[in-house]
Amino acid sequence: MLDSSEQTGTSGPSRRLVTAAMASGLVGAAGAAGSPTAQAAERPSAGRRDPAHHDVLFVSAHPDDEAGNLSTFGLWRERLGLRTGVVTITRGEGGGNAVGPEEGAPLGMLREDEERSATALAGIENIFYLDKPDFWYTLSAPLTERIWHQQDTLERMVRLLRMTTPHTVVTMDPRPFSQHGGHQMSARLAIEAFFLAGDGRAFPDQLNCEGLKPWRARRLLAQNHGFSDLLGPDAPRKRRKDPVTGLPVVGVWSGHRSREHGRSWAQVERDASRMYRSQGWAAMPPEVPTDPAKLGSDWFSVLARRGRVVRAPVREQGGLRPVYAEFREWARRVGLPWLANDAQPDYPAVPSTTVPEVAAAPVLNGVEGEGEYPGPELPLRHWEGDEVPHSDCSATAKMSRHGDDLYVLVTVTDDKAGTALDQDDAKRHWRTDSVEIALDPRGDGDDTSVTFKTGIFPFTAGDAGPAAERDADNRQGPAEKTAPGMRVAAAVGEPFRGYTVEVKIPLGELPAAADPERFAANILVYDSDTQDKTGQTRLAWSPFGSAQADPYVWGTARLGGYTPPADRPTVPVDPEIPTEAARSEDSPASVAQARRTGVPLAGGPRPCR
């Protein structure tokens, strides 16, 4: 069932508005046929008095996911009168915190405040939180689906579309490689909800009990970061096609000047981004280039127009690993199989080594003793962030085994010390100088919930020594609670020129028995040269994609001569995943918004009529 405002056709003043928008670069080269702004120009919100109505709805997983498109949303509002709303499925409770000790629900409330302040610069009034828990960084959409209770989240999303009646839905990229599982899952849910909202058979209680009507949005867009190198105002005026999916791509240039703010929308977006202080974004350079030729555009793949799927050729890919096979099946099920074109990257051969057995246990003192690590030295190479000289950040690692204990020695050259965290804040290790050791005991994990990952801080505040924790794995928290048999030592240079970390990890602490032939590992170094809890450079033994979160990347570390105890399980134990989430009912801003718009808190049901 289509609202009368959803009829097609452009003529008269609306057509002139579309033409003017195209000429000024407010829309991409697809113009009236493929541009979200051209479609939006036909239906400005000025004639709609429903306080729940939004012309555009952006769907994402966390506060700050919309930050990269605020220049577009602000431009559309200022030039074309379009009202954008944001759906944020979680409040980012599982993220880091660069500004304080808050975790869980208190961190979620802090991040809501940041998001509302930042998006207000683009004229966004309403953010609809679905109150789902944000846990640690994972690349797995299926794992996220289990934690979010997919059907419940989808029902809430469909309800929001039926209540806010957008003509354009914008979401994240659903493709799986090197991308947060929450981002993938939020995109999948938005895509499914886009089509289900207009289907009278979907969630019939919303229609029969709550008094809602089916709503078919016109346009479905997904963020596309593959064109970010195209700069200048002319880039989005050319017709473009995504080389992987074959879908049309439209862009909106960020260099247009905001009449309200008196500077470019790119600069407004940067000002907004720096408001996400808990995520360390205040460390971004405060100014963007003033040269128009150096400013980029926001790019979107067009998944649907006029309420119907945009079709593209399908390229089948063989030899898929489970994560990519699952994505292909989902893409087929929702009728967009081309989204899975070349979804699995050409993974390089992983590094391999043999961990030697030593007759005597190494002495844990942060110093390599004679005969303690007779195996090869493993070089750690640049993985993410700034590429810097050897003297700024470089590292090597060695491993050995004594009995049922794995020993790892990591030697780091570093020219500047990062923040010395308090012992009780020794978590989310990527915020400062640290070493991460990731172990997949069976060598066949599809996500890190079946692995052991520890972050080790070589120094903490008050000369309290090293500290260790576990994060984004089978069990998380301080090492003394989550891996009580683990022991850590560190030697820090004075004056500071780097450090050495030495750790003993009992193989019995792993979530399953170690398979000596398939045992997988990655060793990573995080380098921070500041005191603001932000990182600059990352190194890894196996540096590809999301090297810390993708077990497919990790190297093989054969355990020569090792046989695990017969009573040790070969199937990893069920993971412990935090599910604490901030609630909209506890947010004054969300409560006030629900009263103002009439949209229930967390996308929940309206009372039966």
Coordinates of C-alpha atoms in Angstrom, one line a residue:
M1 CA 0.0 0.0 0.0
L2 CA 1.5 3.3 -1.0
D3 CA 0.9 6.6 0.5
S4 CA -0.3 9.2 -2.0
S5 CA 3.0 11.0 -1.7
E6 CA 4.7 8.0 -3.1
Q7 CA 3.4 8.4 -6.6
T8 CA 6.1 8.7 -9.3
G9 CA 6.7 11.5 -11.7
T10 CA 8.5 14.8 -11.7
S11 CA 7.3 18.0 -13.3
G12 CA 7.0 21.7 -12.8
P13 CA 8.9 23.2 -9.9
S14 CA 9.9 19.9 -8.6
R15 CA 11.6 19.0 -11.8
R16 CA 13.4 22.4 -11.8
L17 CA 14.5 21.7 -8.3
V18 CA 16.0 18.3 -9.3
T19 CA 17.8 20.0 -12.3
A20 CA 19.2 22.7 -10.1
A21 CA 20.3 20.2 -7.5
M22 CA 22.1 18.1 -10.2
A23 CA 23.8 21.2 -11.6
S24 CA 25.1 22.3 -8.2
G25 CA 26.5 18.9 -7.4
L26 CA 24.0 18.2 -4.5
V27 CA 23.3 14.8 -6.1
G28 CA 25.2 12.2 -8.0
A29 CA 25.4 11.7 -11.8
A30 CA 22.5 9.2 -11.7
G31 CA 20.3 12.3 -11.4
A32 CA 16.6 11.9 -11.3
A33 CA 16.9 8.3 -12.2
G34 CA 19.3 7.2 -9.5
S35 CA 19.9 10.0 -7.0
P36 CA 18.5 9.9 -3.5
T37 CA 18.4 13.7 -3.5
A38 CA 16.5 13.8 -6.7
Q39 CA 13.9 11.4 -5.4
A40 CA 13.8 13.4 -2.2
A41 CA 13.3 16.7 -4.0
E42 CA 9.9 15.4 -5.3
R43 CA 8.6 15.0 -1.7
P44 CA 9.9 17.6 0.7
S45 CA 8.7 17.3 4.3
A46 CA 7.2 20.7 4.3
G47 CA 3.7 19.3 3.4
R48 CA 3.8 16.6 6.1
R49 CA 2.6 17.5 9.6
D50 CA 3.1 14.0 11.1
P51 CA 5.8 14.6 13.8
A52 CA 7.0 11.0 13.3
H53 CA 7.7 11.6 9.5
H54 CA 11.2 11.7 8.2
D55 CA 12.3 12.1 4.6
V56 CA 15.4 10.1 5.2
L57 CA 16.2 7.4 7.7
F58 CA 19.8 6.3 8.4
V59 CA 20.2 2.9 10.1
S60 CA 23.3 1.9 11.9
A61 CA 24.7 -0.1 14.8
H62 CA 26.5 2.4 17.1
P63 CA 26.6 6.0 18.0
D64 CA 29.1 7.6 15.5
D65 CA 28.3 5.3 12.6
E66 CA 26.5 8.2 11.0
A67 CA 29.4 10.6 11.4
G68 CA 30.8 10.1 8.0
N69 CA 27.6 11.1 6.3
L70 CA 26.6 14.2 8.4
S71 CA 27.8 16.5 5.6
T72 CA 25.3 14.9 3.3
F73 CA 22.4 14.9 5.8
G74 CA 23.1 18.5 6.7
L75 CA 23.3 19.6 3.1
W76 CA 20.0 17.9 2.2
R77 CA 18.3 19.6 5.1
E78 CA 19.6 23.0 4.4
R79 CA 19.3 23.0 0.6
L80 CA 16.3 20.7 0.0
G81 CA 14.4 20.8 3.3
L82 CA 14.8 17.1 4.0
R83 CA 14.4 15.8 7.5
T84 CA 16.7 13.0 8.5
G85 CA 16.3 10.6 11.4
V86 CA 18.8 8.1 12.7
V87 CA 18.2 4.5 13.9
T88 CA 21.0 3.4 16.2
I89 CA 20.5 -0.2 17.3
T90 CA 22.9 0.0 20.3
R91 CA 24.4 2.7 22.3
G92 CA 28.0 1.4 21.9
E93 CA 28.3 0.0 25.4
G94 CA 31.1 -2.3 24.2
G95 CA 33.4 0.4 22.8
G96 CA 36.4 2.0 24.4
N97 CA 36.3 5.1 26.6
A98 CA 39.0 7.8 26.1
V99 CA 37.4 10.2 28.5
G100 CA 36.5 8.3 31.7
P101 CA 35.9 5.0 33.5
E102 CA 32.3 4.5 32.3
E103 CA 31.5 1.1 30.9
G104 CA 28.3 -0.8 30.0
A105 CA 25.1 1.2 30.4
P106 CA 26.7 4.4 31.7
L107 CA 29.0 4.4 28.7
G108 CA 26.0 3.9 26.5
M109 CA 24.3 7.0 28.0
L110 CA 27.5 9.0 27.5
R111 CA 27.7 8.0 23.9
E112 CA 24.0 8.9 23.4
D113 CA 24.8 12.4 24.6
E114 CA 27.7 12.6 22.1
E115 CA 25.7 11.4 19.2
R116 CA 22.8 13.8 19.9
S117 CA 25.2 16.7 20.2
A118 CA 27.1 15.8 17.0
T119 CA 24.1 15.1 14.8
A120 CA 22.5 18.3 15.9
L121 CA 25.1 20.2 13.8
A122 CA 23.5 18.6 10.7
G123 CA 20.0 19.5 11.9
I124 CA 19.1 16.0 13.0
E125 CA 16.5 16.1 15.8
N126 CA 15.6 12.5 16.4
I127 CA 17.7 9.3 17.1
F128 CA 15.8 6.1 17.6
Y129 CA 17.7 3.6 19.8
L130 CA 16.6 0.0 19.8
D131 CA 18.3 -0.8 23.1
K132 CA 20.2 -3.8 21.8
P133 CA 23.5 -4.7 23.6
D134 CA 26.8 -3.7 22.0
F135 CA 29.5 -6.2 22.9
W136 CA 33.1 -6.5 21.8
Y137 CA 34.5 -6.0 18.3
T138 CA 33.6 -8.9 16.1
L139 CA 33.5 -9.5 12.4
S140 CA 30.6 -12.0 12.7
A141 CA 27.1 -11.0 11.7
P142 CA 25.7 -14.4 12.8
L143 CA 27.2 -13.9 16.3
T144 CA 25.7 -10.4 16.4
E145 CA 22.4 -11.8 15.2
R146 CA 22.2 -14.2 18.2
I147 CA 22.9 -11.5 20.7
W148 CA 20.5 -9.0 19.2
H149 CA 17.7 -11.5 18.8
Q150 CA 17.3 -10.9 15.1
Q151 CA 13.5 -11.3 14.7
D152 CA 12.8 -8.9 17.6
T153 CA 15.2 -6.3 16.2
L154 CA 13.7 -6.7 12.7
E155 CA 10.2 -6.3 14.0
R156 CA 11.2 -3.0 15.7
M157 CA 12.9 -1.8 12.6
V158 CA 9.8 -2.5 10.4
R159 CA 7.7 -0.7 13.0
L160 CA 10.0 2.3 12.8
L161 CA 9.8 2.5 9.0
R162 CA 6.0 2.3 9.1
M163 CA 5.8 5.1 11.7
T164 CA 8.5 7.4 10.2
T165 CA 7.4 6.9 6.6
P166 CA 10.8 7.7 4.9
H167 CA 11.2 7.8 1.2
T168 CA 14.9 7.1 1.4
V169 CA 16.6 4.6 3.7
V170 CA 20.4 4.7 4.1
T171 CA 22.4 2.0 5.8
M172 CA 25.8 0.6 6.2
D173 CA 27.7 -1.8 4.0
P174 CA 26.4 -5.4 4.6
R175 CA 29.4 -7.1 3.1
P176 CA 31.5 -9.2 5.6
F177 CA 35.2 -8.7 5.0
S178 CA 37.1 -6.6 7.5
Q179 CA 33.9 -5.0 8.9
H180 CA 32.3 -4.9 12.3
G181 CA 29.6 -7.6 12.6
G182 CA 27.3 -5.0 14.1
H183 CA 27.7 -2.8 11.0
Q184 CA 26.9 -5.8 8.7
M185 CA 23.9 -6.9 10.8
S186 CA 22.5 -3.4 11.0
A187 CA 22.7 -3.2 7.2
R188 CA 21.0 -6.6 6.8
L189 CA 18.2 -5.7 9.1
A190 CA 17.7 -2.4 7.3
I191 CA 17.6 -4.1 3.9
E192 CA 15.1 -6.7 5.1
A193 CA 12.9 -4.1 6.8
F194 CA 12.9 -1.9 3.7
F195 CA 11.0 -4.6 1.8
L196 CA 9.0 -6.0 4.7
A197 CA 7.6 -2.7 5.9
G198 CA 5.5 -2.5 2.7
D199 CA 4.3 -6.1 2.9
G200 CA 0.9 -6.4 4.6
R201 CA 1.7 -10.0 5.6
A202 CA 4.8 -9.0 7.6
F203 CA 4.2 -8.5 11.4
P204 CA 0.4 -8.3 11.0
D205 CA -0.1 -7.3 14.6
Q206 CA 1.4 -3.9 13.8
L207 CA -1.4 -3.4 11.3
N208 CA -4.3 -5.1 13.0
C209 CA -3.6 -4.2 16.6
E210 CA -1.4 -1.0 16.5
G211 CA -3.2 0.7 13.6
L212 CA -0.1 1.1 11.4
K213 CA -0.2 0.8 7.6
P214 CA 2.3 -0.9 5.2
W215 CA 4.9 1.6 4.0
R216 CA 7.1 1.2 1.0
A217 CA 10.1 3.5 1.0
R218 CA 11.3 4.5 -2.4
R219 CA 15.0 4.4 -2.3
L220 CA 17.5 2.1 -0.5
L221 CA 21.2 3.2 -0.3
A222 CA 24.2 1.6 1.3
Q223 CA 27.4 3.3 2.3
N224 CA 30.2 2.6 -0.2
H225 CA 33.7 3.5 0.9
G226 CA 35.4 2.3 -2.3
F227 CA 35.4 5.7 -3.9
S228 CA 36.8 7.8 -1.1
D229 CA 39.9 8.6 -3.1
L230 CA 37.9 10.6 -5.6
L231 CA 38.2 14.3 -4.6
G232 CA 36.8 17.6 -5.8
P233 CA 33.3 18.8 -6.8
D234 CA 33.3 17.1 -10.2
A235 CA 33.7 13.6 -8.9
P236 CA 30.0 12.9 -8.0
R237 CA 28.8 14.4 -11.3
K238 CA 30.0 11.4 -13.3
R239 CA 28.0 8.2 -13.6
R240 CA 29.7 5.5 -11.6
K241 CA 29.2 1.8 -11.0
D242 CA 30.6 -0.4 -8.2
P243 CA 33.1 -2.7 -9.9
V244 CA 32.3 -5.5 -7.5
T245 CA 28.5 -5.6 -7.1
G246 CA 27.7 -3.9 -10.4
L247 CA 25.3 -1.5 -8.7
P248 CA 25.1 2.2 -9.5
V249 CA 26.9 4.5 -7.1
V250 CA 26.0 8.1 -6.3
G251 CA 28.0 10.7 -4.4
V252 CA 27.3 13.9 -2.5
W253 CA 30.3 16.4 -2.4
S254 CA 31.2 17.6 1.1
G255 CA 32.6 20.9 0.0
H256 CA 29.4 22.8 -0.4
R257 CA 29.2 25.8 1.9
S258 CA 26.7 25.7 4.7
R259 CA 24.7 28.9 4.9
E260 CA 23.9 28.3 8.5
H261 CA 27.4 27.5 9.7
G262 CA 29.3 29.7 7.3
R263 CA 31.9 27.0 6.3
S264 CA 32.0 23.9 4.3
W265 CA 29.9 20.9 5.2
A266 CA 33.1 18.9 5.4
Q267 CA 34.3 21.2 8.2
V268 CA 30.9 21.0 10.0
E269 CA 31.2 17.2 9.8
R270 CA 34.7 17.4 11.2
D271 CA 33.5 19.6 14.1
A272 CA 30.7 17.0 14.7
S273 CA 33.1 14.1 14.6
R274 CA 35.3 15.6 17.2
M275 CA 32.4 15.5 19.6
Y276 CA 32.6 11.7 19.8
R277 CA 35.2 12.2 22.5
S278 CA 34.8 8.8 24.2
Q279 CA 36.0 7.1 21.0
G280 CA 39.2 9.3 20.9
W281 CA 37.9 11.3 17.9
A282 CA 38.7 14.6 19.7
A283 CA 42.2 13.8 18.5
M284 CA 41.3 14.4 14.9
P285 CA 42.8 17.4 13.3
P286 CA 40.4 20.3 13.9
E287 CA 40.5 21.7 10.4
V288 CA 39.8 20.1 7.0
P289 CA 41.4 21.4 3.7
T290 CA 40.0 24.6 2.4
D291 CA 41.1 23.7 -1.2
P292 CA 37.9 22.3 -2.9
A293 CA 40.0 19.9 -4.9
K294 CA 41.1 18.2 -1.7
L295 CA 37.6 17.5 -0.3
G296 CA 35.8 14.2 -1.0
S297 CA 32.2 13.0 -1.3
D298 CA 29.9 10.6 0.5
W299 CA 29.3 7.6 -1.7
F300 CA 26.3 5.3 -1.7
S301 CA 25.4 2.1 -3.7
V302 CA 21.8 2.2 -4.9
L303 CA 20.2 -1.1 -3.8
A304 CA 16.6 -0.2 -4.6
R305 CA 14.8 2.6 -6.4
R306 CA 11.0 3.2 -6.8
G307 CA 10.7 0.6 -4.1
R308 CA 12.2 -2.1 -6.3
V309 CA 15.5 -3.9 -6.3
V310 CA 18.2 -2.6 -8.6
R311 CA 19.5 -5.7 -10.4
A312 CA 23.1 -6.5 -11.3
P313 CA 25.0 -9.4 -12.7
V314 CA 25.8 -12.2 -10.3
R315 CA 29.3 -13.7 -10.1
E316 CA 29.4 -17.0 -8.2
Q317 CA 32.5 -17.5 -6.0
G318 CA 33.7 -21.0 -5.1
G319 CA 35.6 -22.3 -2.2
L320 CA 33.9 -20.1 0.3
R321 CA 34.7 -20.2 4.0
P322 CA 31.7 -20.5 6.4
V323 CA 31.4 -16.7 7.1
Y324 CA 31.2 -15.9 3.4
A325 CA 29.0 -18.8 2.5
E326 CA 26.5 -17.7 5.1
F327 CA 26.5 -14.2 3.7
R328 CA 25.9 -15.5 0.2
E329 CA 22.9 -17.5 1.4
W330 CA 21.5 -14.4 3.1
A331 CA 22.0 -12.3 -0.1
R332 CA 20.2 -14.9 -2.1
R333 CA 17.4 -15.2 0.4
V334 CA 16.6 -11.4 0.3
G335 CA 16.8 -11.3 -3.5
L336 CA 20.1 -9.4 -3.8
P337 CA 22.6 -12.1 -4.7
W338 CA 25.0 -9.7 -6.4
L339 CA 25.9 -8.3 -3.0
A340 CA 27.9 -11.4 -2.5
N341 CA 30.0 -10.9 -5.6
D342 CA 33.7 -11.5 -4.7
A343 CA 32.7 -11.1 -1.0
Q344 CA 35.5 -13.4 0.1
P345 CA 38.9 -11.7 -0.5
D346 CA 41.9 -13.4 -1.9
Y347 CA 43.5 -14.3 1.5
P348 CA 47.2 -14.5 1.4
A349 CA 49.1 -17.5 2.6
V350 CA 49.3 -17.2 6.4
P351 CA 52.7 -17.3 8.1
S352 CA 53.7 -20.5 9.9
T353 CA 56.2 -21.5 12.6
T354 CA 56.9 -24.4 14.9
V355 CA 56.9 -23.6 18.6
P356 CA 59.8 -25.5 20.1
E357 CA 59.6 -27.4 23.3
V358 CA 62.1 -26.4 26.0
A359 CA 63.4 -28.6 28.8
A360 CA 63.3 -25.8 31.4
A361 CA 60.6 -23.2 31.8
P362 CA 61.7 -19.7 30.8
V363 CA 62.1 -17.3 33.7
L364 CA 59.4 -14.6 33.5
N365 CA 61.4 -11.4 33.8
G366 CA 61.0 -9.6 30.5
V367 CA 64.5 -10.7 29.4
E368 CA 65.4 -13.5 26.9
G369 CA 67.6 -16.0 28.8
E370 CA 69.9 -18.4 27.1
G371 CA 68.0 -21.3 25.5
E372 CA 64.6 -20.0 26.6
Y373 CA 63.4 -19.2 23.1
P374 CA 65.4 -21.3 20.6
G375 CA 62.8 -21.0 17.8
P376 CA 62.8 -18.4 15.0
E377 CA 62.3 -14.7 15.5
L378 CA 58.9 -13.7 14.1
P379 CA 58.8 -10.2 12.5
L380 CA 55.8 -8.0 13.1
R381 CA 54.9 -5.9 10.2
H382 CA 52.7 -2.8 9.7
W383 CA 49.0 -3.6 9.8
E384 CA 47.0 -0.5 10.4
G385 CA 47.5 3.2 11.1
D386 CA 50.5 5.3 10.4
E387 CA 53.5 3.7 8.7
V388 CA 56.5 4.9 10.7
P389 CA 60.3 4.4 10.8
H390 CA 61.8 1.4 12.6
S391 CA 62.8 3.6 15.5
D392 CA 59.2 4.9 16.1
C393 CA 57.6 1.4 16.2
S394 CA 58.9 -2.0 15.3
A395 CA 58.7 -5.4 17.0
T396 CA 59.6 -9.1 16.9
A397 CA 58.2 -12.1 18.8
K398 CA 59.4 -15.5 19.9
M399 CA 57.5 -18.5 21.2
S400 CA 58.3 -21.7 23.1
R401 CA 56.5 -24.4 25.1
H402 CA 57.3 -26.1 28.3
G403 CA 54.9 -28.9 29.2
D404 CA 51.4 -27.5 29.0
D405 CA 52.4 -23.9 29.0
L406 CA 53.0 -21.6 26.1
Y407 CA 55.6 -18.8 26.5
V408 CA 55.6 -15.7 24.3
L409 CA 58.3 -13.0 24.2
V410 CA 57.6 -9.8 22.4
T411 CA 60.3 -7.1 21.9
V412 CA 59.1 -3.6 20.9
T413 CA 61.1 -0.6 19.8
D414 CA 59.1 2.5 20.6
D415 CA 60.2 6.1 20.7
K416 CA 57.4 7.5 22.8
A417 CA 55.3 6.2 25.7
G418 CA 51.6 6.2 25.5
T419 CA 49.2 6.8 28.4
A420 CA 50.0 4.9 31.6
L421 CA 46.5 3.6 32.6
D422 CA 45.5 2.8 36.1
Q423 CA 45.6 -0.9 37.0
D424 CA 41.8 -0.9 37.4
D425 CA 41.5 0.7 33.9
A426 CA 43.6 -2.0 32.3
K427 CA 41.2 -2.9 29.5
R428 CA 40.5 -2.0 25.9
H429 CA 44.2 -2.3 25.3
W430 CA 44.2 -0.6 21.9
R431 CA 44.0 2.8 23.6
T432 CA 47.7 2.9 24.5
D433 CA 51.0 0.9 24.1
S434 CA 50.2 -2.8 24.4
V435 CA 50.7 -6.3 23.0
E436 CA 47.9 -8.6 22.0
I437 CA 48.2 -12.4 21.7
A438 CA 45.4 -14.1 19.9
L439 CA 45.2 -17.9 20.0
D440 CA 42.8 -20.3 18.2
P441 CA 43.3 -23.7 19.8
R442 CA 41.6 -25.7 17.1
G443 CA 42.7 -23.6 14.2
D444 CA 39.2 -23.6 12.6
G445 CA 37.4 -20.7 14.3
D446 CA 35.0 -18.5 12.3
D447 CA 35.0 -15.8 14.9
T448 CA 36.8 -14.9 18.1
S449 CA 34.2 -16.3 20.4
V450 CA 36.0 -19.6 20.3
T451 CA 39.5 -18.1 20.8
F452 CA 41.7 -16.8 23.6
K453 CA 42.8 -13.2 23.2
T454 CA 44.8 -11.3 25.8
G455 CA 45.9 -7.6 25.8
I456 CA 49.0 -6.9 27.8
F457 CA 50.0 -3.4 29.1
P458 CA 53.8 -3.2 29.6
F459 CA 53.4 -0.4 32.2
T460 CA 50.6 1.1 34.2
A461 CA 50.3 4.3 36.3
G462 CA 52.3 4.8 39.5
D463 CA 55.0 2.3 38.4
A464 CA 52.5 -0.5 39.2
G465 CA 54.0 -2.8 36.6
P466 CA 52.4 -4.6 33.7
A467 CA 48.8 -5.7 33.6
A468 CA 46.8 -8.1 31.4
E469 CA 43.2 -8.6 30.4
R470 CA 41.1 -10.6 27.9
D471 CA 38.9 -9.0 25.3
A472 CA 36.7 -9.9 22.4
D473 CA 37.1 -13.7 23.0
N474 CA 35.6 -16.7 24.8
R475 CA 35.7 -14.9 28.2
Q476 CA 36.6 -11.3 28.9
G477 CA 37.9 -9.4 31.9
P478 CA 41.0 -9.0 34.0
A479 CA 43.5 -11.8 33.5
E480 CA 43.5 -12.7 37.2
K481 CA 39.8 -13.6 36.9
T482 CA 39.6 -14.9 33.3
A483 CA 43.0 -16.6 33.0
P484 CA 44.2 -17.1 36.6
G485 CA 47.1 -19.3 35.5
M486 CA 48.5 -16.7 33.1
R487 CA 51.6 -14.8 34.2
V488 CA 53.1 -11.6 32.7
A489 CA 56.4 -9.8 33.1
A490 CA 57.7 -6.7 31.3
A491 CA 61.0 -4.8 31.1
V492 CA 60.6 -1.1 30.1
G493 CA 63.6 0.9 29.0
E494 CA 64.8 4.0 30.9
P495 CA 64.9 6.4 29.2
F496 CA 62.0 5.0 27.2
R497 CA 63.1 3.4 24.0
G498 CA 60.6 0.5 24.0
Y499 CA 59.8 -2.5 26.1
T500 CA 59.7 -6.3 26.3
V501 CA 56.7 -8.3 27.3
E502 CA 57.0 -11.9 28.4
V503 CA 54.0 -14.1 29.1
K504 CA 53.1 -17.6 30.2
I505 CA 49.7 -18.9 29.0
P506 CA 48.6 -22.3 30.3
L507 CA 47.1 -24.2 27.4
G508 CA 44.4 -25.3 29.8
E509 CA 43.1 -21.7 29.9
L510 CA 42.1 -21.9 26.3
P511 CA 38.4 -22.6 25.4
A512 CA 39.3 -26.0 23.9
A513 CA 42.2 -28.5 23.7
A514 CA 45.0 -27.2 21.5
D515 CA 45.3 -29.1 18.2
P516 CA 49.1 -29.4 17.8
E517 CA 49.0 -29.3 14.0
R518 CA 46.4 -26.7 13.5
F519 CA 47.0 -24.4 16.4
A520 CA 46.7 -20.8 15.2
A521 CA 48.1 -17.5 16.6
N522 CA 48.5 -13.9 15.9
I523 CA 50.7 -11.5 17.8
L524 CA 50.0 -7.8 17.5
V525 CA 51.5 -4.5 18.8
Y526 CA 49.5 -1.3 19.4
D527 CA 51.5 1.9 19.5
S528 CA 50.3 5.2 21.0
D529 CA 52.5 8.3 20.9
T530 CA 50.0 10.5 22.8
Q531 CA 48.5 10.9 26.3
D532 CA 44.9 11.1 25.0
K533 CA 44.2 7.3 24.8
T534 CA 44.4 7.1 21.1
G535 CA 46.6 4.9 18.9
Q536 CA 48.7 5.7 15.9
T537 CA 50.3 2.5 14.6
R538 CA 49.6 -1.2 14.7
L539 CA 51.8 -4.2 13.8
A540 CA 51.0 -7.9 13.5
W541 CA 52.7 -11.2 12.7
S542 CA 50.0 -11.8 10.2
P543 CA 48.8 -8.4 9.0
F544 CA 45.8 -8.7 6.7
G545 CA 42.3 -7.3 7.0
S546 CA 41.1 -7.1 10.6
A547 CA 44.1 -9.0 11.9
Q548 CA 43.0 -9.0 15.5
A549 CA 39.4 -10.2 14.8
D550 CA 39.6 -12.5 11.8
P551 CA 40.9 -16.0 12.8
Y552 CA 41.1 -16.8 9.0
V553 CA 44.1 -14.5 9.0
W554 CA 46.1 -15.9 11.9
G555 CA 49.3 -17.9 11.3
T556 CA 49.9 -21.5 12.1
A557 CA 52.0 -22.2 15.2
R558 CA 52.5 -25.9 15.3
L559 CA 53.2 -27.3 18.8
G560 CA 56.0 -29.8 18.2
G561 CA 55.8 -32.9 20.4
Y562 CA 52.6 -31.8 22.2
T563 CA 49.7 -34.0 23.1
P564 CA 46.8 -32.4 25.0
P565 CA 45.3 -34.1 28.0
A566 CA 42.7 -36.7 27.0
D567 CA 40.0 -35.1 29.2
R568 CA 40.2 -31.7 27.6
P569 CA 37.2 -30.8 25.4
T570 CA 37.8 -30.5 21.6
V571 CA 34.7 -28.3 21.2
P572 CA 35.1 -24.8 22.5
V573 CA 33.0 -24.0 25.5
D574 CA 30.1 -21.5 25.1
P575 CA 31.3 -18.0 25.0
E576 CA 30.5 -15.4 27.7
I577 CA 29.3 -12.3 26.0
P578 CA 28.3 -9.2 27.9
T579 CA 24.7 -8.1 27.2
E580 CA 24.3 -5.1 29.4
A581 CA 22.6 -2.3 27.4
A582 CA 21.5 1.2 28.2
R583 CA 17.7 1.6 28.1
S584 CA 15.7 4.3 26.5
E585 CA 13.4 4.6 29.4
D586 CA 16.4 5.8 31.5
S587 CA 17.3 8.5 28.9
P588 CA 15.5 11.8 29.4
A589 CA 16.3 12.8 25.8
S590 CA 14.8 9.6 24.4
V591 CA 11.7 9.9 26.6
A592 CA 11.2 13.5 25.5
Q593 CA 11.6 12.5 21.9
A594 CA 9.0 9.7 22.2
R595 CA 6.5 12.2 23.5
R596 CA 7.4 14.7 20.8
T597 CA 7.2 12.2 17.8
G598 CA 4.7 9.6 19.1
V599 CA 7.2 6.9 18.3
P600 CA 7.4 4.4 21.2
L601 CA 10.7 4.0 23.1
A602 CA 13.1 1.5 21.5
G603 CA 10.8 0.9 18.6
G604 CA 8.5 -1.0 20.8
P605 CA 4.8 -1.6 20.1
R606 CA 2.0 0.9 20.4
P607 CA -1.0 0.0 22.5
C608 CA -3.6 -2.0 20.7
R609 CA -6.4 0.1 19.3

